[in-house]
Coordinates of C-alpha atoms and ligand atoms in Angstrom, one line a residue:
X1 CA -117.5 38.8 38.4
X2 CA -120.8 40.7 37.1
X3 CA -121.3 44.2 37.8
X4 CA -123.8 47.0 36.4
X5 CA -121.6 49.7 34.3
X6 CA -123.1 53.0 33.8
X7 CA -123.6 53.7 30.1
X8 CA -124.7 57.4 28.9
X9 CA -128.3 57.9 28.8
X10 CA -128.9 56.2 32.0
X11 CA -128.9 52.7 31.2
X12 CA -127.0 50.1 32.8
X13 CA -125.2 46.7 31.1
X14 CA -123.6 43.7 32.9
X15 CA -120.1 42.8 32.0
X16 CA -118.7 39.5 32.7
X17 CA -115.7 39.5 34.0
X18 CA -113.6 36.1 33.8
X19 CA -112.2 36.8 36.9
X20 CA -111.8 39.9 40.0
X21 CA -109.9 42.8 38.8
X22 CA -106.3 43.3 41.0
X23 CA -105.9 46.2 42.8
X24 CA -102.5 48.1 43.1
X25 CA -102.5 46.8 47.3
X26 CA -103.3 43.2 45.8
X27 CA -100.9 43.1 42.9
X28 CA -98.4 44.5 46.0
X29 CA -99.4 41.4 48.4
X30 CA -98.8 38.7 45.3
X31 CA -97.2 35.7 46.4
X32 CA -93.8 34.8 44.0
X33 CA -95.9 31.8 43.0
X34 CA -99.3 34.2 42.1
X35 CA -97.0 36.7 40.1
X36 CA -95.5 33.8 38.3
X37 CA -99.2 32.2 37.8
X38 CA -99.9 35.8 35.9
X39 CA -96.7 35.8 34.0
X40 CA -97.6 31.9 32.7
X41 CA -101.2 32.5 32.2
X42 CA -101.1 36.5 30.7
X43 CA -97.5 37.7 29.6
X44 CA -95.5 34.6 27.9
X45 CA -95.0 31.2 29.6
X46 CA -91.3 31.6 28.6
X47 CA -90.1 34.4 30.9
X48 CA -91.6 32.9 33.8
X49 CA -89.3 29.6 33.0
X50 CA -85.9 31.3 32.2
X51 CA -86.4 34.4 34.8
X52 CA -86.9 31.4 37.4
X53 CA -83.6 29.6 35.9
X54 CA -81.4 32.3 37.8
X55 CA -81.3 32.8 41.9
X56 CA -82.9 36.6 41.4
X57 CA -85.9 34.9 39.8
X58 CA -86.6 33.7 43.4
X59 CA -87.0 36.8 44.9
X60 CA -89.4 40.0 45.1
X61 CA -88.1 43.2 45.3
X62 CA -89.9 45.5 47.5
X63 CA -88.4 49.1 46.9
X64 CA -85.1 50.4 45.2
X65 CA -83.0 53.5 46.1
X66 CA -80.2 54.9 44.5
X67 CA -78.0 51.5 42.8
X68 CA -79.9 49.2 45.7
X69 CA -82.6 47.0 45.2
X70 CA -84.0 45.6 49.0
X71 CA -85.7 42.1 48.1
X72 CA -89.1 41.6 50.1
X73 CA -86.5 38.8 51.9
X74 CA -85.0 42.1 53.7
X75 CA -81.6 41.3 51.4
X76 CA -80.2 45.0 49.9
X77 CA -78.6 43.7 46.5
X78 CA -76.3 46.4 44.6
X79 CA -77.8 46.8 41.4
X80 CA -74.6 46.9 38.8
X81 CA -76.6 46.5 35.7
X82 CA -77.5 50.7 35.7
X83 CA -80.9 49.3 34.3
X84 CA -79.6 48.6 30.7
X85 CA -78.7 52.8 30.5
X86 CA -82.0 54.1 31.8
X87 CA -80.7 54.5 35.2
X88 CA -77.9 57.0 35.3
X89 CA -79.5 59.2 38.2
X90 CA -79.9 55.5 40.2
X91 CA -83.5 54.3 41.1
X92 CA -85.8 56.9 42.7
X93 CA -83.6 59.8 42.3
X94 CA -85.1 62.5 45.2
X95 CA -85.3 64.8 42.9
X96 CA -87.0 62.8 40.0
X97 CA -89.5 61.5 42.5
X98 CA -90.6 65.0 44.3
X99 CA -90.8 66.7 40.5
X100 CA -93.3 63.9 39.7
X101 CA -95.3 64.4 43.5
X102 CA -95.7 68.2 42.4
X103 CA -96.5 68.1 38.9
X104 CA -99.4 66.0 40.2
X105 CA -100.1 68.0 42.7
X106 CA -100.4 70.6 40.7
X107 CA -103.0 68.7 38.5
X108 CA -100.9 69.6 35.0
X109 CA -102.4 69.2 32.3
X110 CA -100.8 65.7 30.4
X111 CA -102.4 65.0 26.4
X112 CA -103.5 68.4 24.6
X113 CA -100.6 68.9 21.9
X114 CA -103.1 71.8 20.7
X115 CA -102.3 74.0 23.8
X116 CA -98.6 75.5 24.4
X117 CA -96.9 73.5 27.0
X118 CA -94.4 74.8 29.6
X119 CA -93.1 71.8 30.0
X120 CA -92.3 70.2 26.1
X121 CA -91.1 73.7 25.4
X122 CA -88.3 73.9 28.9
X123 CA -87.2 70.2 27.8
X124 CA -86.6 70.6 24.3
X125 CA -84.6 73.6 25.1
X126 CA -82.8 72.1 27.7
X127 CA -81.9 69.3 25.5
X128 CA -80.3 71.5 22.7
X129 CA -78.7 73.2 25.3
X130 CA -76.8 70.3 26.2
X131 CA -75.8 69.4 22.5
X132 CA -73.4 71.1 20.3
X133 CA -75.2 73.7 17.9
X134 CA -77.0 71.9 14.8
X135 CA -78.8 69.9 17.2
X136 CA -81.5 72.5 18.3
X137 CA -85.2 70.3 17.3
X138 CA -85.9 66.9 19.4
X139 CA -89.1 65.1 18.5
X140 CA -90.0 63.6 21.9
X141 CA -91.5 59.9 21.7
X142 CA -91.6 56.7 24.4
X143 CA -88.5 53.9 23.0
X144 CA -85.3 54.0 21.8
X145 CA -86.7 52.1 18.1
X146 CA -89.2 54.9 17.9
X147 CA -86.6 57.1 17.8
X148 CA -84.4 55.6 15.3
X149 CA -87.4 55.0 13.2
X150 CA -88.5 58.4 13.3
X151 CA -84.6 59.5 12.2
X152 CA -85.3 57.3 9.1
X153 CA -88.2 58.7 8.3
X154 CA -86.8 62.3 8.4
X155 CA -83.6 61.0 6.4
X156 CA -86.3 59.9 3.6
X157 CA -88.1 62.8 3.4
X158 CA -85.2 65.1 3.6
X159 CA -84.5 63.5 0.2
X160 CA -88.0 64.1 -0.9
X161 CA -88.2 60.0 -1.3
X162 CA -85.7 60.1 -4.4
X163 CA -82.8 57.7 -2.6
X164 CA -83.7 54.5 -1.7
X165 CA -80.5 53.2 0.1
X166 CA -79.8 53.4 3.7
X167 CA -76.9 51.6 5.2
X168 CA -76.4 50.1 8.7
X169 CA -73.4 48.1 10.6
X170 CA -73.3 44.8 10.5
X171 CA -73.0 44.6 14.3
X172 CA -75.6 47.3 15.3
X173 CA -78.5 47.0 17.5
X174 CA -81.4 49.9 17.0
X175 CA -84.4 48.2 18.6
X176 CA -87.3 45.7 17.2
X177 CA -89.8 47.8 15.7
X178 CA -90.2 47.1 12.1
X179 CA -87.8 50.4 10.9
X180 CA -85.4 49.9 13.4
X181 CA -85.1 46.4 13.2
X182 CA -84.7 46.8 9.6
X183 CA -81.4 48.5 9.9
X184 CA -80.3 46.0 13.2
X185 CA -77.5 43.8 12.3
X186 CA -77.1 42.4 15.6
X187 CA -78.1 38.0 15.6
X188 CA -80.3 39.2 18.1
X189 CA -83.3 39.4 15.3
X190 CA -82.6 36.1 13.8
X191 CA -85.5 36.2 12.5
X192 CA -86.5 37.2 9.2
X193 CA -89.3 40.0 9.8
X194 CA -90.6 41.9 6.9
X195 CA -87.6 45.3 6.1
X196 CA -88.1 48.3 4.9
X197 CA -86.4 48.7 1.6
X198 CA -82.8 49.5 0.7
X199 CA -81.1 48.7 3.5
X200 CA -77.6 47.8 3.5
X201 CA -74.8 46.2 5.8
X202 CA -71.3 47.9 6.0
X203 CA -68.9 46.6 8.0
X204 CA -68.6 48.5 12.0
X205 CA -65.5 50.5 11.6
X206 CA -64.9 49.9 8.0
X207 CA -64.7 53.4 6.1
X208 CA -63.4 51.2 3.1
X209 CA -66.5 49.3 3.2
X210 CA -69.0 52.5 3.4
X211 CA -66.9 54.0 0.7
X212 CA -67.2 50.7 -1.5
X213 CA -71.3 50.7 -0.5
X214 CA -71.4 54.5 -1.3
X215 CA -69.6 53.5 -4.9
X216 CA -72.2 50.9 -5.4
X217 CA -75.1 53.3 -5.2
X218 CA -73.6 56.2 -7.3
X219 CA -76.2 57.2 -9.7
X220 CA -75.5 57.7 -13.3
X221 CA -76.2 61.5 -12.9
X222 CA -73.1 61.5 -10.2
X223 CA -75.4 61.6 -7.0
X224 CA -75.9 59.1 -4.5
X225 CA -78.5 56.6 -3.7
X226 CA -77.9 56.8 -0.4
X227 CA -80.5 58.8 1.5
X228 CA -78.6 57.8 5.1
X229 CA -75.9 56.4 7.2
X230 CA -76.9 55.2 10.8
X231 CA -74.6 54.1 13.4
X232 CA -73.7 53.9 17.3
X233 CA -70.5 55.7 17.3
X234 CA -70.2 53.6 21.0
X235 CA -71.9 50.0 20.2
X236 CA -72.9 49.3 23.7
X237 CA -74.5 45.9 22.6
X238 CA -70.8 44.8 21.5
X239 CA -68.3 46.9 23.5
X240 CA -67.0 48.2 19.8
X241 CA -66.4 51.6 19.3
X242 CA -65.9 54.4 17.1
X243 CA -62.3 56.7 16.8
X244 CA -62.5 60.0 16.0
X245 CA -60.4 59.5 12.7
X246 CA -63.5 56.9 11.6
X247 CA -65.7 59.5 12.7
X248 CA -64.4 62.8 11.4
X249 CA -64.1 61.3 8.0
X250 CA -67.4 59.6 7.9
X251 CA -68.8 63.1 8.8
X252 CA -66.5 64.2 5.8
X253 CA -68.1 61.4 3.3
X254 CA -71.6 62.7 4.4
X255 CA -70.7 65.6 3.9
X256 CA -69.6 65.2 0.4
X257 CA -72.5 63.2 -0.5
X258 CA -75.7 64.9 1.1
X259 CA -76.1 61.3 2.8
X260 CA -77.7 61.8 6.4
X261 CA -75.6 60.9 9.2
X262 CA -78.0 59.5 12.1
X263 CA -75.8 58.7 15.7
X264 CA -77.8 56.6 17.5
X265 CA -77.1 57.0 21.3
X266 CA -80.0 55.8 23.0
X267 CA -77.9 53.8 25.0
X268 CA -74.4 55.6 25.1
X269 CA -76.0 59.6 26.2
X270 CA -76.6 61.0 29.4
X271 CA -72.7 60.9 30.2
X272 CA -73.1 56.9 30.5
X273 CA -69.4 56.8 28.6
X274 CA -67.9 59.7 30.1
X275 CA -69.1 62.9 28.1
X276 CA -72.4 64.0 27.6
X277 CA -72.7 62.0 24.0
X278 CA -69.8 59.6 23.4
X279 CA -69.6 61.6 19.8
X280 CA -68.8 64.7 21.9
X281 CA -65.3 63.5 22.2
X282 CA -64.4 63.9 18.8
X283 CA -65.4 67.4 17.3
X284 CA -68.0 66.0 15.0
X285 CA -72.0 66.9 15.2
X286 CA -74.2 64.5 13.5
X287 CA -76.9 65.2 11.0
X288 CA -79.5 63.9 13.4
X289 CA -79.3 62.1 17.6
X290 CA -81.2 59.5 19.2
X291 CA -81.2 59.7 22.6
X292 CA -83.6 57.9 25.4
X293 CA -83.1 56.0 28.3
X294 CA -81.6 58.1 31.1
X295 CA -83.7 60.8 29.2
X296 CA -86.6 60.2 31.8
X297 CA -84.3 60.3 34.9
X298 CA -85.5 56.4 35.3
X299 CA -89.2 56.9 35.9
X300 CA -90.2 58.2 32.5
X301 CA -90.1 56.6 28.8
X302 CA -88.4 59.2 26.8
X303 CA -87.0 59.3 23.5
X304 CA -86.2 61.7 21.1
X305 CA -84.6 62.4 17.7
X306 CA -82.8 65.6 17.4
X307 CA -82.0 67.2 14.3
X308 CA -81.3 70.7 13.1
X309 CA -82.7 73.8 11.2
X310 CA -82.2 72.3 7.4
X311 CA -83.0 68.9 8.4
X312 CA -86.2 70.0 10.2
X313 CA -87.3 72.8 7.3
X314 CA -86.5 69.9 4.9
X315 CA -88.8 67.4 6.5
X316 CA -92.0 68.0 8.7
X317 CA -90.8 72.5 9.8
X318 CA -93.4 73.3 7.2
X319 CA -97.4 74.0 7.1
X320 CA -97.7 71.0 4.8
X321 CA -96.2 68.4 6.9
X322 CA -95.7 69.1 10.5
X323 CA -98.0 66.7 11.3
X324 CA -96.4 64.0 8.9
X325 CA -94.5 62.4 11.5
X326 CA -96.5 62.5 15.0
X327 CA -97.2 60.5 18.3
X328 CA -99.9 60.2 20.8
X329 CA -97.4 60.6 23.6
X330 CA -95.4 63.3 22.5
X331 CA -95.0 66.1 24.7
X332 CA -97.0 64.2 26.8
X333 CA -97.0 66.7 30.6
X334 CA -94.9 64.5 33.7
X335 CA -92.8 62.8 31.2
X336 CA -91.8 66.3 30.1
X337 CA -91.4 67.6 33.5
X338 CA -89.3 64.4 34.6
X339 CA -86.9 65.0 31.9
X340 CA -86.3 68.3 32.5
X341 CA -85.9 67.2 35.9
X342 CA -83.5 64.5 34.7
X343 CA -81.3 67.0 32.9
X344 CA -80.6 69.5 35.5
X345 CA -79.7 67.0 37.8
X346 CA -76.8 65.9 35.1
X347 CA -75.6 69.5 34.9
X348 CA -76.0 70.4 38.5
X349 CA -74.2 66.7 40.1
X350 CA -71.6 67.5 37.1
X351 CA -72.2 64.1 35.8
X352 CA -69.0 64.2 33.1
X353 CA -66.4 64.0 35.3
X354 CA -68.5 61.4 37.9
X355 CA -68.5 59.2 34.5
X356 CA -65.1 60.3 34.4
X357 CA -63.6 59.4 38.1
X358 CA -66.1 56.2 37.4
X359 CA -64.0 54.9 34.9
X360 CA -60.4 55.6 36.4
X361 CA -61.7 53.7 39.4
X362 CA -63.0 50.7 37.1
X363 CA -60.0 50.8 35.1
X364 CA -57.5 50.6 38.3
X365 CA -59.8 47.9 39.5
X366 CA -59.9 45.9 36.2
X367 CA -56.0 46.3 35.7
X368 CA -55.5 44.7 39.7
X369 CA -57.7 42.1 38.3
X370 CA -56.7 41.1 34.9
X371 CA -53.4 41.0 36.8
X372 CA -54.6 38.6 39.6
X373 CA -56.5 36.2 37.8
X374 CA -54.8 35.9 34.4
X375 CA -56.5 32.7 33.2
X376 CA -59.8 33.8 34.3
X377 CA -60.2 37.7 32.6
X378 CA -58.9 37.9 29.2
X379 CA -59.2 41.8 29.7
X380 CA -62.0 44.3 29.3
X381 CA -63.3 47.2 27.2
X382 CA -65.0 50.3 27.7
X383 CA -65.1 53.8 29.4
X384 CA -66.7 55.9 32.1
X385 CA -69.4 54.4 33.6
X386 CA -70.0 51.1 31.2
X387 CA -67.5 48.1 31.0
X388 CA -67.2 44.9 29.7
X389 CA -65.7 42.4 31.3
X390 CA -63.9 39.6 29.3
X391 CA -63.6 36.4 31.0
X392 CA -61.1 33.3 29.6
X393 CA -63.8 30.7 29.4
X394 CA -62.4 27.1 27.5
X395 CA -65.0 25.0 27.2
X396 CA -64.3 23.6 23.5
X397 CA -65.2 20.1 25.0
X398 CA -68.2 20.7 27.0
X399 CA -69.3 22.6 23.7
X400 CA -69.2 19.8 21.5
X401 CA -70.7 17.3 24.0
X402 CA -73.6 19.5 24.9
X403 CA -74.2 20.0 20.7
X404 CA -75.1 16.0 20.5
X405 CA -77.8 17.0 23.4
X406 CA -81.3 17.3 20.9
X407 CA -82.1 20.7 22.7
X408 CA -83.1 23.7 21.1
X409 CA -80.8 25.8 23.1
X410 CA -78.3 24.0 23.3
X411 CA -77.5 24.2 19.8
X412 CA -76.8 27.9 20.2
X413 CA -73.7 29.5 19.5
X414 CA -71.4 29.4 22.3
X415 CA -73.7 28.3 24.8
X416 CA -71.0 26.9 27.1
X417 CA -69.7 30.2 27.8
X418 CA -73.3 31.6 27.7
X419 CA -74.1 29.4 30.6
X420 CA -70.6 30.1 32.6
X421 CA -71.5 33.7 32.0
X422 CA -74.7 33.4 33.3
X423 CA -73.7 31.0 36.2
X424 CA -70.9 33.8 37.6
X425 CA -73.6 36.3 37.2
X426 CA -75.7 33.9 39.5
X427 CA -72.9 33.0 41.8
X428 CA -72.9 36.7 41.8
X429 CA -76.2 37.5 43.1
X430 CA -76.4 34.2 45.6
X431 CA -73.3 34.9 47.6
X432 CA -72.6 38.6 47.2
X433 CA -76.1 40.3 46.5
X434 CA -74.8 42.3 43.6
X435 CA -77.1 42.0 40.2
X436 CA -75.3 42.1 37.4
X437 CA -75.7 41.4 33.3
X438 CA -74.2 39.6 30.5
X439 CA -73.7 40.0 27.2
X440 CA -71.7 37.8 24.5
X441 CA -68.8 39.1 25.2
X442 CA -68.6 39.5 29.3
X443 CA -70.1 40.5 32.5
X444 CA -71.1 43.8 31.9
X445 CA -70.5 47.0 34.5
X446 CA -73.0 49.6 34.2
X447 CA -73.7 51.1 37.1
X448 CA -75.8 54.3 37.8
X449 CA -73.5 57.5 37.9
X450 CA -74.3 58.1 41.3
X451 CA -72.8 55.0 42.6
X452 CA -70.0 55.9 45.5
X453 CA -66.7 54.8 45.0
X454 CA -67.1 52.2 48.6
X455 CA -69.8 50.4 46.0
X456 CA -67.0 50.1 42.8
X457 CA -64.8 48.5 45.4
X458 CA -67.9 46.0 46.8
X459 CA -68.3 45.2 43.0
X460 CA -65.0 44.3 42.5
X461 CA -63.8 42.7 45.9
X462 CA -67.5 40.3 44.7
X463 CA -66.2 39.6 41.3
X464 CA -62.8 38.4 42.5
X465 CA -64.3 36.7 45.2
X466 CA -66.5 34.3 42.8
X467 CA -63.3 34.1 40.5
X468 CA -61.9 32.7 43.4
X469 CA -64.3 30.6 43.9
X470 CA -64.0 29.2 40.0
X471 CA -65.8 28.6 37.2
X472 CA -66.3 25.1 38.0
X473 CA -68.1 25.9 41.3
X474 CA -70.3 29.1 39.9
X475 CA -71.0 26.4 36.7
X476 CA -71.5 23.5 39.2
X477 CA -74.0 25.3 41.5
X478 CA -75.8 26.9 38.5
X479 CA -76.3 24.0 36.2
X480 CA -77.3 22.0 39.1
X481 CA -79.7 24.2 41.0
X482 CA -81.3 25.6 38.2
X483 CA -80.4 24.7 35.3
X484 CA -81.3 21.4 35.6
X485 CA -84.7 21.9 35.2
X486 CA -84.8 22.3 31.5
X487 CA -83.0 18.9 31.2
X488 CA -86.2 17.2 33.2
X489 CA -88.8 18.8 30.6
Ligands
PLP1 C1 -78.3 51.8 20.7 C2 -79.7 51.4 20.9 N1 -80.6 51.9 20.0 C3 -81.9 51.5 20.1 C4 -82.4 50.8 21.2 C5 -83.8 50.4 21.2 O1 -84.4 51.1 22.3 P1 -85.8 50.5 22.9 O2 -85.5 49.2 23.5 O3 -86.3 51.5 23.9 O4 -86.7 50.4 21.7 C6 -81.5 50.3 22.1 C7 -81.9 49.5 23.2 O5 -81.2 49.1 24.1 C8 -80.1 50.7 22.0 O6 -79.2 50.3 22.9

């Protein structure tokens, strides 16, 4: 398409356009097929073929409200995924939505960081409200890795750049930016991007092994090398988790050694596991938090690191470098005003104990199961509001046939069980209309913390219904319906 552009000083150019621009009402009326032409031709020819592998891949959804998604098909699917931890509140909280509608109708002012804002200064007080004292600064950016990375940077510059060693778990997952990825041990990020330096596995849960890395990197002058410590004191990627006798004395070892201890809870906060931060539990305050996720109520990307008054003066509180670390985004108006939003809903709907009661409902629910289908669920881990679900999958035959097959995926680890996994979670969503996730490990139950006891029990009368059913059937109908496809290729 060729149109004239206005240019300053009058003059016009013509732009070639390869093809017509979409328009929000167009992109709305896309056919399944059109959106999936886009996804092929413009976002990665690979999502469009494994999104289409499972049955929800075959629908559009038209709206979503509270933990339901209603398909353009008119089915109303219970959405038990809790949108990977953004969506405690549920989708299109009321409240989130109408603090949006007047922030814009109020034409606020978004991007000047040069101009006090109302709204960055409300939400980062509202935030160290929340958390226990020694928490008080949160540097407000858009992902959970920007977060983390920023925490390492602070880490490094509270040692002024004269400790080069930061360790990490061997099972952690802190996102895919370059920092963040650096100190990922997850398989996840098989592949060998470049690190930053120093970085060092201990093993999850293993004080022996951070006091054997901490030995290591003693310096002949006595102090340590080790300018931090990060960990997710709930690991939500592997269902682990953290005592508070690990914690407490890994606070101590800190402590004793001027090393930085960084909690990541970008997925874990909000009250996902039943307090506000999982760390909360146990009487220990971390050197510095990331948070994000259920930060921005579910309509806003929000992340922060939090740190205190030393930290901060340390780092980027002085005239020198409080501009050292920065972001376009940060502070950035309606994200601000959603999260403050966000948080007063937590405090006012008394979110703790929903998390709570959530999690003695799913526990009485996944006892009565473990106990009706005893070959089926070797048992379950979690709290509050997010689950794990361990099924008894024996597939060592299938898994050695399907190795010989000269497909790339195939040769995966545990692939068998990947694809039982993934065929109850389709059984799942076919027959039952609840849309759920998998990791590893299990069939993952996250839902929002809004969700109403009558939709814990739909959940769970579904689940058993498709264990019922088998795992032959769900991995029948799966591998057959859609499976198949990448077989034909
Ligand atoms: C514990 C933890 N840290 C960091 C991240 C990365 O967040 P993002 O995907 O927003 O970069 C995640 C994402 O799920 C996470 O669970």
């Amino acid at each position: 398409m060729t149109g004239p552009m206005a240019r300053p000083g009058g003059q016009h150019t013509h732009h070639t356009m390869r093809k017509k621009l979409l328009t929000i009402e167009e992109a709305e009326s896309l056919s399944l097929h059109d959106i999936k032409q886009c996804y092929k031709g413009h976002i990665n020819p690979v999502y469009e073929d494994v999104f289409s592998t499972f049955a929800i891949g075959q629908e559009l959804v038209d709206h979503a409200e509270g933990v339901w998604l209603h398909t353009k098909s008119g089915k109303k699917i219970l959405d038990a995924t809790g949108g990977q931890g953004v969506l405690n509140h549920g989708h299109n909280h009321p409240r989130i939505l109408a603090a949006r509608i007047r922030y814009q109708q109020q034409r606020r002012m978004e991007v000047h960081k040069t101009i006090f804002s109302p709204y960055l200064a409300a939400l980062s007080s509202n935030v160290a409200a929340m958390l226990p004292e020694g928490l008080d600064y949160p540097f407000f950016c858009n992902s959970g890795a920007e977060a983390v990375d920023g925490a390492i940077k602070m880490a490094y510059k509270y040692h002024k750049g004269s400790r080069s060693k930061i360790l990490y778990s061997n099972i952690s997952y802190h996102g895919k930016l370059l920092g963040a990825g650096s100190v990922t041990g997850s398989k996840e990020l098989h592949f060998e991007f470049p690190k930053i330096p120093g970085t060092m596995p201990y093993e999850y849960g293993s004080l022996e092994s951070i006091s054997q890395l901490i030995r290591q990197y003693r310096r002949a002058d006595g102090s340590s090398d080790v300018y931090a410590l990060i960990i997710e004191p709930f690991s939500a990627s592997t269902f682990r988790s953290c005592d508070g006798h690990f914690l407490k004395t890994l606070r101590q070892i800190c402590d004793d050694e001027d090393i930085v201890l960084i909690f990541d809870e970008v997925f874990t906060g909000w009250c996902k596991t039943g307090n506000v931060f999982y760390f909360m539990d146990h009487g220990i305050v971390p050197d510095i938090l990331t948070t994000s996720k259920s930060l921005g109520g579910g309509k806003s990307s929000l992340s922060a690191f939090v740190s205190g008054s030393k930290l901060l003066k340390k780092t980027f509180g002085n005239h020198k470098d409080f501009v050292l670390h920065s972001t376009t985004y940060n502070g950035f108006g309606e994200e601000c005003a959603t999260g403050i939003e966000a948080l007063n809903i937590i405090a006012d709907d008394d979110y703790v104990t929903r998390a709570r009661r959530i999690g003695e409902i799913t526990e009485a629910r996944l006892k009565q199961l473990a106990a009706s289908y005893p070959g089926q669920v070797k048992g379950y881990s979690g709290c509050g509001a997010l689950y794990s679900i361990h099924l008894d999958i024996k597939t060592e035959l299938l898994d050695k046939v399907l190795k010989l097959v000269p497909v790339d995926m195939l040769q995966q680890d545990q692939f068998v069980t990947q694809v039982v996994l993934a065929s109850v979670t389709d059984w799942l969503f076919a027959h039952h209309q609840v849309y759920v996730q998998f990791t590893p490990r299990g069939i993952t139950f996250s839902p929002p913390l809004i969700i109403a006891e009558s939709e814990i029990d739909y959940f769970f009368d579904s689940l058993a219904a498709t264990l019922d059913a088998g795992f032959i059937a769900t991995t029948t109908a799966f591998v057959s319906n859609r499976f198949l496809k990448f077989f034909k290729k």
